[in-house]
């Protein structure tokens, strides 16, 4: 159990180091991708709902 917490803290440290010292463009894209994906899905659903309601 202790090994798992040590592993998690190392990966957290690596992530913090990458965010603070890595190239900003790559970090921002990695953080933004989930939000972009959700927005695209919401837009697609909105378009499909609009199309289905307009065909009534």
PDB file of N, CA and C in Angstrom:
ATOM      1  N   UNK A   1       0.835  -1.189   0.000  1.00  0.00           N
ATOM      2  CA  UNK A   1       0.000   0.000   0.000  1.00  0.00           C
ATOM      3  C   UNK A   1       0.876   1.248   0.000  1.00  0.00           C
ATOM      4  N   UNK A   2       1.942   1.216   0.743  1.00  0.00           N
ATOM      5  CA  UNK A   2       2.840   2.362   0.798  1.00  0.00           C
ATOM      6  C   UNK A   2       3.503   2.596  -0.559  1.00  0.00           C
ATOM      7  N   UNK A   3       3.815   1.503  -1.273  1.00  0.00           N
ATOM      8  CA  UNK A   3       4.438   1.639  -2.587  1.00  0.00           C
ATOM      9  C   UNK A   3       3.522   2.396  -3.542  1.00  0.00           C
ATOM     10  N   UNK A   4       2.229   2.134  -3.451  1.00  0.00           N
ATOM     11  CA  UNK A   4       1.274   2.813  -4.326  1.00  0.00           C
ATOM     12  C   UNK A   4       1.243   4.307  -4.030  1.00  0.00           C
ATOM     13  N   UNK A   5       1.246   4.695  -2.765  1.00  0.00           N
ATOM     14  CA  UNK A   5       1.223   6.115  -2.428  1.00  0.00           C
ATOM     15  C   UNK A   5       2.528   6.794  -2.839  1.00  0.00           C
ATOM     16  N   UNK A   6       3.647   6.095  -2.737  1.00  0.00           N
ATOM     17  CA  UNK A   6       4.920   6.652  -3.187  1.00  0.00           C
ATOM     18  C   UNK A   6       4.885   6.836  -4.690  1.00  0.00           C
ATOM     19  N   UNK A   7       4.340   5.851  -5.404  1.00  0.00           N
ATOM     20  CA  UNK A   7       4.234   5.949  -6.864  1.00  0.00           C
ATOM     21  C   UNK A   7       3.335   7.108  -7.265  1.00  0.00           C
ATOM     22  N   UNK A   8       2.215   7.284  -6.561  1.00  0.00           N
ATOM     23  CA  UNK A   8       1.315   8.383  -6.866  1.00  0.00           C
ATOM     24  C   UNK A   8       1.983   9.722  -6.612  1.00  0.00           C
ATOM     25  N   UNK A   9       2.748   9.838  -5.542  1.00  0.00           N
ATOM     26  CA  UNK A   9       3.404  11.112  -5.263  1.00  0.00           C
ATOM     27  C   UNK A   9       4.482  11.407  -6.294  1.00  0.00           C
ATOM     28  N   UNK A  10       5.141  10.378  -6.792  1.00  0.00           N
ATOM     29  CA  UNK A  10       6.137  10.597  -7.840  1.00  0.00           C
ATOM     30  C   UNK A  10       5.470  11.059  -9.121  1.00  0.00           C
ATOM     31  N   UNK A  11       4.361  10.446  -9.496  1.00  0.00           N
ATOM     32  CA  UNK A  11       3.686  10.868 -10.716  1.00  0.00           C
ATOM     33  C   UNK A  11       3.108  12.273 -10.548  1.00  0.00           C
ATOM     34  N   UNK A  12       2.645  12.612  -9.357  1.00  0.00           N
ATOM     35  CA  UNK A  12       2.158  13.962  -9.101  1.00  0.00           C
ATOM     36  C   UNK A  12       3.302  14.961  -9.194  1.00  0.00           C
ATOM     37  N   UNK A  13       4.451  14.588  -8.655  1.00  0.00           N
ATOM     38  CA  UNK A  13       5.626  15.466  -8.739  1.00  0.00           C
ATOM     39  C   UNK A  13       6.034  15.661 -10.197  1.00  0.00           C
ATOM     40  N   UNK A  14       6.029  14.582 -10.980  1.00  0.00           N
ATOM     41  CA  UNK A  14       6.379  14.687 -12.396  1.00  0.00           C
ATOM     42  C   UNK A  14       5.388  15.575 -13.133  1.00  0.00           C
ATOM     43  N   UNK A  15       4.111  15.429 -12.812  1.00  0.00           N
ATOM     44  CA  UNK A  15       3.087  16.247 -13.449  1.00  0.00           C
ATOM     45  C   UNK A  15       3.262  17.719 -13.087  1.00  0.00           C
ATOM     46  N   UNK A  16       3.495  17.996 -11.818  1.00  0.00           N
ATOM     47  CA  UNK A  16       3.741  19.382 -11.394  1.00  0.00           C
ATOM     48  C   UNK A  16       4.960  19.958 -12.098  1.00  0.00           C
ATOM     49  N   UNK A  17       6.009  19.168 -12.195  1.00  0.00           N
ATOM     50  CA  UNK A  17       7.225  19.633 -12.864  1.00  0.00           C
ATOM     51  C   UNK A  17       6.950  19.927 -14.337  1.00  0.00           C
ATOM     52  N   UNK A  18       6.187  19.064 -15.005  1.00  0.00           N
ATOM     53  CA  UNK A  18       5.874  19.274 -16.416  1.00  0.00           C
ATOM     54  C   UNK A  18       5.025  20.528 -16.613  1.00  0.00           C
ATOM     55  N   UNK A  19       4.069  20.753 -15.705  1.00  0.00           N
ATOM     56  CA  UNK A  19       3.207  21.928 -15.832  1.00  0.00           C
ATOM     57  C   UNK A  19       3.999  23.205 -15.585  1.00  0.00           C
ATOM     58  N   UNK A  20       4.858  23.188 -14.582  1.00  0.00           N
ATOM     59  CA  UNK A  20       5.576  24.409 -14.212  1.00  0.00           C
ATOM     60  C   UNK A  20       6.778  24.700 -15.104  1.00  0.00           C
ATOM     61  N   UNK A  21       7.414  23.660 -15.624  1.00  0.00           N
ATOM     62  CA  UNK A  21       8.661  23.867 -16.352  1.00  0.00           C
ATOM     63  C   UNK A  21       8.604  23.429 -17.812  1.00  0.00           C
ATOM     64  N   UNK A  22       7.528  22.802 -18.220  1.00  0.00           N
ATOM     65  CA  UNK A  22       7.437  22.304 -19.583  1.00  0.00           C
ATOM     66  C   UNK A  22       6.957  23.367 -20.551  1.00  0.00           C
ATOM     67  N   UNK A  23       6.895  23.003 -21.825  1.00  0.00           N
ATOM     68  CA  UNK A  23       6.387  23.941 -22.824  1.00  0.00           C
ATOM     69  C   UNK A  23       4.903  24.227 -22.588  1.00  0.00           C
ATOM     70  N   UNK A  24       4.550  25.485 -22.557  1.00  0.00           N
ATOM     71  CA  UNK A  24       3.197  25.893 -22.161  1.00  0.00           C
ATOM     72  C   UNK A  24       2.149  25.432 -23.165  1.00  0.00           C
ATOM     73  N   UNK A  25       2.484  25.400 -24.439  1.00  0.00           N
ATOM     74  CA  UNK A  25       1.502  25.016 -25.457  1.00  0.00           C
ATOM     75  C   UNK A  25       1.031  23.582 -25.264  1.00  0.00           C
ATOM     76  N   UNK A  26       1.962  22.673 -25.055  1.00  0.00           N
ATOM     77  CA  UNK A  26       1.594  21.268 -24.868  1.00  0.00           C
ATOM     78  C   UNK A  26       0.778  21.067 -23.596  1.00  0.00           C
ATOM     79  N   UNK A  27       1.166  21.730 -22.538  1.00  0.00           N
ATOM     80  CA  UNK A  27       0.448  21.596 -21.264  1.00  0.00           C
ATOM     81  C   UNK A  27      -0.972  22.130 -21.398  1.00  0.00           C
ATOM     82  N   UNK A  28      -1.122  23.290 -22.030  1.00  0.00           N
ATOM     83  CA  UNK A  28      -2.450  23.880 -22.199  1.00  0.00           C
ATOM     84  C   UNK A  28      -3.334  23.001 -23.071  1.00  0.00           C
ATOM     85  N   UNK A  29      -2.777  22.427 -24.132  1.00  0.00           N
ATOM     86  CA  UNK A  29      -3.566  21.539 -24.990  1.00  0.00           C
ATOM     87  C   UNK A  29      -3.999  20.286 -24.240  1.00  0.00           C
ATOM     88  N   UNK A  30      -3.112  19.705 -23.454  1.00  0.00           N
ATOM     89  CA  UNK A  30      -3.469  18.509 -22.691  1.00  0.00           C
ATOM     90  C   UNK A  30      -4.563  18.809 -21.671  1.00  0.00           C
ATOM     91  N   UNK A  31      -4.503  19.990 -21.062  1.00  0.00           N
ATOM     92  CA  UNK A  31      -5.525  20.352 -20.077  1.00  0.00           C
ATOM     93  C   UNK A  31      -6.843  20.743 -20.749  1.00  0.00           C
ATOM     94  N   UNK A  32      -6.785  21.268 -21.960  1.00  0.00           N
ATOM     95  CA  UNK A  32      -7.981  21.756 -22.637  1.00  0.00           C
ATOM     96  C   UNK A  32      -8.707  20.673 -23.425  1.00  0.00           C
ATOM     97  N   UNK A  33      -8.054  19.583 -23.778  1.00  0.00           N
ATOM     98  CA  UNK A  33      -8.684  18.570 -24.630  1.00  0.00           C
ATOM     99  C   UNK A  33      -9.993  18.005 -24.070  1.00  0.00           C
ATOM    100  N   UNK A  34     -10.093  17.662 -22.792  1.00  0.00           N
ATOM    101  CA  UNK A  34     -11.380  17.167 -22.289  1.00  0.00           C
ATOM    102  C   UNK A  34     -12.504  18.203 -22.427  1.00  0.00           C
ATOM    103  N   UNK A  35     -12.200  19.454 -22.169  1.00  0.00           N
ATOM    104  CA  UNK A  35     -13.199  20.517 -22.288  1.00  0.00           C
ATOM    105  C   UNK A  35     -13.623  20.687 -23.738  1.00  0.00           C
ATOM    106  N   UNK A  36     -12.673  20.667 -24.644  1.00  0.00           N
ATOM    107  CA  UNK A  36     -12.985  20.794 -26.070  1.00  0.00           C
ATOM    108  C   UNK A  36     -13.851  19.636 -26.535  1.00  0.00           C
ATOM    109  N   UNK A  37     -13.533  18.430 -26.094  1.00  0.00           N
ATOM    110  CA  UNK A  37     -14.323  17.255 -26.483  1.00  0.00           C
ATOM    111  C   UNK A  37     -15.764  17.373 -26.000  1.00  0.00           C
ATOM    112  N   UNK A  38     -15.956  17.794 -24.767  1.00  0.00           N
ATOM    113  CA  UNK A  38     -17.311  17.946 -24.225  1.00  0.00           C
ATOM    114  C   UNK A  38     -18.076  19.026 -24.986  1.00  0.00           C
ATOM    115  N   UNK A  39     -17.425  20.131 -25.300  1.00  0.00           N
ATOM    116  CA  UNK A  39     -18.091  21.201 -26.040  1.00  0.00           C
ATOM    117  C   UNK A  39     -18.494  20.743 -27.441  1.00  0.00           C
ATOM    118  N   UNK A  40     -17.653  19.961 -28.084  1.00  0.00           N
ATOM    119  CA  UNK A  40     -17.998  19.443 -29.411  1.00  0.00           C
ATOM    120  C   UNK A  40     -19.192  18.490 -29.347  1.00  0.00           C
ATOM    121  N   UNK A  41     -19.215  17.638 -28.342  1.00  0.00           N
ATOM    122  CA  UNK A  41     -20.343  16.709 -28.185  1.00  0.00           C
ATOM    123  C   UNK A  41     -21.624  17.479 -27.890  1.00  0.00           C
ATOM    124  N   UNK A  42     -21.561  18.479 -27.024  1.00  0.00           N
ATOM    125  CA  UNK A  42     -22.745  19.274 -26.707  1.00  0.00           C
ATOM    126  C   UNK A  42     -23.253  20.012 -27.939  1.00  0.00           C
ATOM    127  N   UNK A  43     -22.348  20.534 -28.746  1.00  0.00           N
ATOM    128  CA  UNK A  43     -22.738  21.232 -29.969  1.00  0.00           C
ATOM    129  C   UNK A  43     -23.406  20.268 -30.935  1.00  0.00           C
ATOM    130  N   UNK A  44     -22.839  19.086 -31.093  1.00  0.00           N
ATOM    131  CA  UNK A  44     -23.424  18.083 -31.987  1.00  0.00           C
ATOM    132  C   UNK A  44     -24.817  17.678 -31.518  1.00  0.00           C
ATOM    133  N   UNK A  45     -24.997  17.468 -30.229  1.00  0.00           N
ATOM    134  CA  UNK A  45     -26.311  17.104 -29.695  1.00  0.00           C
ATOM    135  C   UNK A  45     -27.301  18.242 -29.914  1.00  0.00           C
ATOM    136  N   UNK A  46     -26.877  19.470 -29.698  1.00  0.00           N
ATOM    137  CA  UNK A  46     -27.751  20.620 -29.935  1.00  0.00           C
ATOM    138  C   UNK A  46     -28.186  20.708 -31.391  1.00  0.00           C
ATOM    139  N   UNK A  47     -27.261  20.468 -32.304  1.00  0.00           N
ATOM    140  CA  UNK A  47     -27.606  20.488 -33.731  1.00  0.00           C
ATOM    141  C   UNK A  47     -28.570  19.372 -34.085  1.00  0.00           C
ATOM    142  N   UNK A  48     -28.343  18.192 -33.539  1.00  0.00           N
ATOM    143  CA  UNK A  48     -29.240  17.074 -33.809  1.00  0.00           C
ATOM    144  C   UNK A  48     -30.639  17.321 -33.231  1.00  0.00           C
ATOM    145  N   UNK A  49     -30.705  17.896 -32.050  1.00  0.00           N
ATOM    146  CA  UNK A  49     -32.007  18.216 -31.461  1.00  0.00           C
ATOM    147  C   UNK A  49     -32.730  19.282 -32.303  1.00  0.00           C
ATOM    148  N   UNK A  50     -31.999  20.275 -32.739  1.00  0.00           N
ATOM    149  CA  UNK A  50     -32.608  21.316 -33.582  1.00  0.00           C
ATOM    150  C   UNK A  50     -33.141  20.733 -34.860  1.00  0.00           C
ATOM    151  N   UNK A  51     -32.379  19.857 -35.485  1.00  0.00           N
ATOM    152  CA  UNK A  51     -32.809  19.231 -36.729  1.00  0.00           C
ATOM    153  C   UNK A  51     -34.056  18.365 -36.500  1.00  0.00           C
ATOM    154  N   UNK A  52     -34.056  17.594 -35.415  1.00  0.00           N
ATOM    155  CA  UNK A  52     -35.199  16.709 -35.158  1.00  0.00           C
ATOM    156  C   UNK A  52     -36.463  17.513 -34.826  1.00  0.00           C
ATOM    157  N   UNK A  53     -36.334  18.616 -34.095  1.00  0.00           N
ATOM    158  CA  UNK A  53     -37.498  19.432 -33.757  1.00  0.00           C
ATOM    159  C   UNK A  53     -38.007  20.161 -35.000  1.00  0.00           C
ATOM    160  N   UNK A  54     -37.102  20.595 -35.857  1.00  0.00           N
ATOM    161  CA  UNK A  54     -37.527  21.321 -37.068  1.00  0.00           C
ATOM    162  C   UNK A  54     -38.230  20.432 -38.066  1.00  0.00           C
ATOM    163  N   UNK A  55     -38.024  19.124 -37.968  1.00  0.00           N
ATOM    164  CA  UNK A  55     -38.673  18.208 -38.916  1.00  0.00           C
ATOM    165  C   UNK A  55     -40.025  17.722 -38.413  1.00  0.00           C
ATOM    166  N   UNK A  56     -40.487  18.215 -37.283  1.00  0.00           N
ATOM    167  CA  UNK A  56     -41.807  17.807 -36.762  1.00  0.00           C
ATOM    168  C   UNK A  56     -42.933  18.422 -37.534  1.00  0.00           C
TER     169      UNK A  56
END
